[in-house]
Coordinates of C-alpha atoms in Angstrom, one line a residue:
M1 CA 20.2 -15.1 -0.5
N2 CA 22.0 -13.5 -3.4
P3 CA 20.6 -10.1 -4.3
K4 CA 18.8 -9.6 -7.6
K5 CA 20.7 -7.9 -10.4
P6 CA 19.2 -4.4 -11.1
V7 CA 17.3 -3.6 -14.3
R8 CA 17.1 0.1 -13.9
K9 CA 19.6 2.8 -13.3
A10 CA 18.1 3.6 -9.8
V11 CA 19.0 0.2 -8.5
I12 CA 22.6 0.0 -7.3
I13 CA 23.5 -3.5 -6.5
G14 CA 25.8 -4.4 -9.5
G15 CA 25.3 -5.5 -13.0
T16 CA 24.2 -3.7 -16.2
P17 CA 20.7 -2.2 -16.5
A18 CA 18.4 -3.8 -18.9
A19 CA 15.1 -2.8 -20.5
P20 CA 12.1 -3.3 -18.2
A21 CA 10.1 -6.5 -18.6
Q22 CA 6.3 -6.6 -18.5
A23 CA 5.4 -8.7 -15.5
P24 CA 3.3 -11.8 -16.4
A25 CA -0.2 -11.9 -14.8
A26 CA 0.6 -8.7 -12.8
P27 CA -2.6 -6.8 -11.8
Q28 CA -3.0 -3.9 -14.1
G29 CA -5.4 -1.6 -12.1
V30 CA -8.6 -2.4 -14.1
P31 CA -11.4 -0.4 -12.6
I32 CA -13.8 -2.4 -10.6
Q33 CA -16.7 0.0 -10.9
N34 CA -18.0 -2.1 -13.7
T35 CA -19.0 -4.7 -11.1
Q36 CA -21.6 -2.4 -9.6
Q37 CA -24.3 -4.0 -11.8
L38 CA -23.2 -7.5 -10.7
L39 CA -23.3 -6.6 -7.1
S40 CA -26.6 -4.9 -7.2
A41 CA -28.2 -8.0 -8.7
A42 CA -26.6 -10.4 -6.2
T43 CA -28.5 -12.0 -3.4
P44 CA -27.3 -11.3 0.2
A45 CA -25.6 -14.7 0.3
Q46 CA -23.9 -14.2 -3.1
L47 CA -22.8 -10.7 -2.0
E48 CA -21.2 -12.1 1.1
V49 CA -19.2 -14.6 -0.9
L50 CA -18.0 -11.9 -3.2
M51 CA -16.9 -9.6 -0.4
R52 CA -15.3 -12.5 1.4
D53 CA -13.2 -13.4 -1.7
S54 CA -12.2 -10.0 -2.8
F55 CA -10.5 -7.3 -0.6
A56 CA -10.9 -4.7 -3.3
L57 CA -14.7 -5.3 -3.7
W58 CA -15.3 -5.2 0.0
S59 CA -13.3 -2.0 0.4
Q60 CA -15.3 -0.4 -2.3
F61 CA -18.7 -1.5 -1.7
S62 CA -19.2 -2.1 2.1
G63 CA -20.0 1.4 2.9
L64 CA -16.6 2.4 4.3
E65 CA -15.6 6.0 4.7
V66 CA -12.1 7.5 4.9
D67 CA -11.8 11.1 6.3
G68 CA -15.6 11.5 6.0
H69 CA -15.7 10.6 2.3
K70 CA -17.0 7.3 0.7
F71 CA -14.1 5.0 -0.1
D72 CA -13.4 4.5 -3.8
F73 CA -10.3 4.0 -6.0
D74 CA -11.1 7.1 -8.2
K75 CA -8.3 9.2 -6.8
H76 CA -5.9 6.2 -5.8
R77 CA -6.1 4.0 -8.8
Y78 CA -2.4 3.2 -8.3
L79 CA -3.5 1.4 -5.1
L80 CA -6.1 -0.9 -6.7
P81 CA -3.5 -3.5 -7.8
L82 CA -2.4 -3.8 -4.2
Y83 CA -5.9 -4.3 -3.1
L84 CA -6.2 -7.1 -5.8
D85 CA -2.9 -8.7 -4.8
N86 CA -3.3 -11.5 -2.3
S87 CA 0.3 -12.6 -2.3
Q88 CA 1.7 -13.9 0.9
E89 CA 4.2 -11.1 1.1
V90 CA 4.0 -7.5 -0.3
V91 CA 6.5 -4.7 0.0
L92 CA 5.6 -1.1 -0.6
I93 CA 8.1 1.8 -0.8
K94 CA 6.1 5.0 -1.1
A95 CA 6.0 8.7 -0.6
A96 CA 4.0 10.4 2.2
Q97 CA 0.2 10.9 1.9
M98 CA -0.5 8.3 -0.7
G99 CA -3.2 6.4 1.0
A100 CA -1.0 3.5 1.9
T101 CA -1.7 3.5 5.6
V102 CA -5.5 3.2 5.0
Y103 CA -4.7 0.2 2.6
M104 CA -2.8 -1.6 5.4
L105 CA -5.5 -1.0 8.1
L106 CA -8.3 -2.0 5.8
Y107 CA -6.3 -5.1 4.8
L108 CA -6.1 -6.2 8.4
I109 CA -9.8 -5.4 9.0
W110 CA -10.9 -7.3 6.0
Y111 CA -9.0 -10.4 7.0
A112 CA -10.3 -10.3 10.5
R113 CA -13.9 -9.9 9.3
H114 CA -13.8 -12.7 6.8
H115 CA -11.4 -15.2 8.5
T116 CA -10.8 -16.4 12.0
V117 CA -7.4 -14.8 12.6
K118 CA -5.3 -12.8 14.9
T119 CA -3.9 -9.8 13.0
G120 CA -1.4 -7.2 14.0
L121 CA 0.1 -3.9 12.8
F122 CA 3.5 -2.9 14.2
F123 CA 4.5 0.7 14.4
P124 CA 7.9 2.2 15.4
T125 CA 6.7 4.2 18.4
A126 CA 4.3 3.8 21.2
D127 CA 2.9 7.3 20.7
G128 CA 2.5 6.5 17.0
V129 CA 0.4 3.4 17.8
T130 CA -2.0 5.5 20.0
K131 CA -2.4 8.2 17.4
L132 CA -2.9 5.6 14.6
S133 CA -5.5 3.8 16.6
K134 CA -7.4 6.9 17.6
D135 CA -7.2 9.0 14.5
R136 CA -7.4 6.3 11.7
L137 CA -8.4 2.9 12.9
T138 CA -11.2 3.9 15.2
S139 CA -12.8 6.1 12.4
L140 CA -12.6 3.4 9.9
L141 CA -14.3 0.9 12.2
E142 CA -17.1 3.5 12.9
S143 CA -17.6 4.5 9.4
S144 CA -19.8 1.6 8.3
Q145 CA -22.8 -0.2 9.9
E146 CA -21.3 -3.6 9.3
L147 CA -18.1 -2.9 11.2
R148 CA -20.0 -1.0 14.0
D149 CA -22.0 -4.1 14.5
A150 CA -19.0 -6.5 14.3
V151 CA -16.6 -4.7 16.7
R152 CA -17.2 -6.0 20.2
S153 CA -17.4 -2.9 22.5
D154 CA -16.8 -5.0 25.7
A155 CA -13.2 -5.9 24.5
N156 CA -12.5 -2.6 22.6
T157 CA -9.3 -0.9 23.6
L158 CA -6.8 1.2 21.7
G159 CA -4.4 -1.6 21.4
L160 CA -6.9 -4.4 20.6
K161 CA -10.1 -4.7 18.7
Q162 CA -12.1 -8.0 18.7
I163 CA -14.2 -8.4 15.6
D164 CA -17.1 -10.8 15.1
N165 CA -16.4 -12.4 11.7
V166 CA -18.8 -13.8 9.0
L167 CA -18.1 -17.3 10.1
G168 CA -19.8 -16.7 13.5
K169 CA -16.4 -16.7 15.3
K170 CA -14.1 -14.0 16.6
S171 CA -11.0 -12.4 15.3
S172 CA -8.5 -10.0 16.8
L173 CA -6.7 -6.9 15.4
Y174 CA -3.8 -5.7 17.5
M175 CA -2.0 -2.4 17.2
L176 CA 1.5 -3.0 18.5
Y177 CA 4.6 -1.0 19.4
L178 CA 7.5 -2.6 17.6
G179 CA 10.1 -1.4 20.2
G180 CA 8.2 -3.1 23.1
Q181 CA 9.7 -6.5 24.1
A182 CA 6.3 -7.9 25.3
S183 CA 4.5 -6.9 22.0
K184 CA 7.0 -8.7 19.9
D185 CA 7.1 -11.9 22.0
S186 CA 3.7 -12.5 23.7
V187 CA 1.1 -12.4 20.9
P188 CA 0.7 -15.2 18.4
L189 CA -0.5 -13.8 15.0
D190 CA -1.6 -15.0 11.7
I191 CA -1.1 -11.8 9.6
V192 CA 1.3 -9.0 10.3
C193 CA 1.9 -5.5 8.8
F194 CA 4.8 -3.2 9.5
D195 CA 4.5 0.4 9.0
E196 CA 7.5 2.8 8.6
V197 CA 10.0 0.0 8.3
R198 CA 12.9 2.4 7.8
L199 CA 12.5 3.7 11.4
V200 CA 13.0 0.3 13.1
Q201 CA 15.8 -2.2 13.5
P202 CA 15.8 -5.3 11.2
V203 CA 16.3 -7.5 14.2
D204 CA 13.0 -6.2 15.8
I205 CA 11.2 -7.1 12.6
D206 CA 12.7 -10.6 12.5
Q207 CA 11.7 -11.1 16.1
A208 CA 8.2 -9.9 15.4
L209 CA 7.9 -12.2 12.5
E210 CA 8.2 -15.1 14.8
R211 CA 4.7 -14.4 15.9
I212 CA 3.4 -16.0 12.7
S213 CA 5.7 -19.0 12.6
H214 CA 3.0 -21.4 13.7
S215 CA 0.2 -19.9 11.6
T216 CA -1.2 -21.5 8.5
Y217 CA -1.7 -18.0 6.9
K218 CA 1.7 -16.2 7.5
M219 CA 0.5 -13.1 5.5
R220 CA 2.8 -10.2 5.8
R221 CA 3.0 -6.5 4.6
F222 CA 5.9 -4.1 4.7
M223 CA 5.5 -0.4 4.1
S224 CA 7.5 2.7 4.5
T225 CA 8.6 6.0 3.1
A226 CA 12.1 5.8 1.5
G227 CA 15.2 5.8 3.7
M228 CA 18.9 5.1 2.7
P229 CA 19.6 3.2 -0.6
N230 CA 19.9 -0.5 -0.2
L231 CA 18.8 -0.6 3.4
D232 CA 15.5 -1.4 5.2
I233 CA 12.4 -0.9 3.0
H234 CA 14.6 -0.3 -0.2
Q235 CA 16.5 -3.5 0.2
R236 CA 13.3 -5.4 0.6
F237 CA 11.9 -3.7 -2.3
L238 CA 15.0 -4.6 -4.5
H239 CA 14.6 -8.2 -3.7
G240 CA 11.0 -8.2 -4.9
T241 CA 9.5 -7.8 -8.3
Q242 CA 10.0 -4.0 -8.3
H243 CA 6.7 -2.9 -9.8
Y244 CA 6.9 0.8 -10.8
W245 CA 4.0 2.8 -12.0
H246 CA 4.5 3.7 -15.6
V247 CA 2.5 6.7 -16.7
H248 CA 1.1 6.4 -20.1
C249 CA 2.5 8.7 -22.9
N250 CA 3.5 8.2 -26.5
C251 CA 6.5 6.0 -25.5
P252 CA 6.0 2.3 -25.8
D253 CA 6.3 1.5 -22.1
G254 CA 5.4 5.0 -20.8
F255 CA 7.7 6.5 -18.1
V256 CA 8.4 6.4 -14.4
P257 CA 8.2 10.1 -13.2
S258 CA 10.4 9.6 -10.2
D259 CA 13.1 8.1 -12.4
V260 CA 13.4 11.2 -14.6
F261 CA 12.8 14.0 -12.1
P262 CA 13.3 16.9 -12.4
D263 CA 13.4 16.4 -16.3
C264 CA 9.6 15.4 -16.1
I265 CA 8.6 18.8 -14.8
C266 CA 7.9 21.6 -17.2
D267 CA 7.9 25.2 -15.9
T268 CA 6.7 27.7 -18.5
G269 CA 6.7 30.5 -16.0
K270 CA 2.8 30.6 -16.1
E271 CA 2.1 27.0 -15.2
V272 CA 4.0 23.9 -14.0
Y273 CA 3.0 20.5 -15.4
L274 CA 4.2 16.9 -15.8
R275 CA 5.5 15.7 -19.1
C276 CA 7.5 12.8 -20.5
P277 CA 11.1 14.1 -21.1
R278 CA 11.4 11.8 -24.2
C279 CA 8.3 12.2 -26.2
K280 CA 7.3 15.5 -24.6
T281 CA 3.7 14.3 -24.0
R282 CA 1.9 16.5 -21.5
I283 CA 0.5 14.5 -18.6
N284 CA -2.8 15.6 -17.3
D285 CA -3.6 12.5 -15.2
P286 CA -0.5 10.5 -13.9
Q287 CA -3.0 7.8 -12.8
F288 CA -3.5 6.9 -16.3
G289 CA -0.9 4.1 -16.3
N290 CA 0.0 0.7 -15.1
Y291 CA 2.5 -1.2 -13.2
I292 CA 5.4 -3.0 -14.8
A293 CA 7.7 -5.3 -13.0
H294 CA 11.4 -4.7 -13.4
N295 CA 12.5 -7.9 -11.6
P296 CA 9.5 -10.1 -12.5
T297 CA 11.0 -13.4 -11.5
A298 CA 11.3 -12.5 -7.9
E299 CA 9.1 -14.4 -5.4
V300 CA 8.1 -11.3 -3.4
R301 CA 5.7 -8.7 -4.8
S302 CA 7.2 -5.3 -4.3
Y303 CA 5.7 -1.9 -5.4
H304 CA 7.0 1.7 -5.7
I305 CA 4.8 4.8 -5.7
S306 CA 5.8 8.5 -5.7
Q307 CA 4.0 11.8 -5.0
L308 CA 4.5 12.5 -8.7
I309 CA 1.5 10.2 -9.5
S310 CA -0.8 11.7 -6.8
K311 CA -4.2 13.4 -7.6
F312 CA -3.8 15.5 -4.4
I313 CA -0.2 17.0 -4.8
S314 CA 0.3 18.9 -7.9
P315 CA 3.5 19.2 -9.9
K316 CA 3.8 22.8 -8.9
E317 CA 3.8 21.9 -5.3
I318 CA 6.5 19.4 -5.7
W319 CA 8.5 21.7 -7.9
D320 CA 8.2 24.5 -5.4
V321 CA 9.5 22.4 -2.6
Y322 CA 12.3 21.1 -4.9
Q323 CA 13.3 24.6 -5.8
K324 CA 13.4 25.9 -2.2
T325 CA 15.4 22.7 -1.1
K326 CA 17.8 23.3 -3.9
I327 CA 18.3 26.9 -3.1
G328 CA 19.0 26.0 0.6
R329 CA 21.8 23.6 -0.2

């Protein structure tokens, strides 16, 4: 497969950068809170259909809790388009602590709850699988009455959860170590997710993908923090649609903070804040924006998110780390 030509200066494959193009029919992160009235008026049967057909609606309104707090998109609006995206393959290159691991776990839980499938999440290390299952997956499954009732305790282990689905049948959710030969070869799957792709060998991913070769679903998700340019997760991202979150300002297409860092940081000596380096608009909420695809004709949907659009990590925190790192060079 020939690599796609880049359309932004950060993409180094060859060719001349062009202006970003608005992706047709790309999800734009429209809040779903307006559906509350619809959901409250729905009958149980209607509600079941709505939850079955929409991963985003189920995540928001099924009573889930994350770290002891009711799940919603208020502080993770950049993730809503991913929850609305039911493409067969999605790639996400992201910074740490952006809510992406919860997205991946909930995606597998939702599919297992509303379809008759075998799902699996692959992680680079055996210890990481254990911690992820204990710390994140178990707490998610115990956070709502629906899931507590659906998870079969007689078949509940750290590496395997069996879930009663809404069709009256059983689904499976496996937590697998990608480095283990048996885990890559022995389990037939329908949906696979790969966490921290940059930390594993591509041949291991290819081998694990054979687990879905006989499935009618073949859904797959790839997620990781950034590694080396043009390798692992970045390479997969480049061959996709390259959806970047554009923060709204007074420029026609807004701006991508990670593209213009550190010029997007304003340090007055008294405060540090985010601003567009072109129109000088101060940004108080970087989640006020939308995704724009910079390679919209690609078949695979790929997304990029950075800590500069986080509601939990301030520009000052990022700037302080950058300054210390710069001084230490």
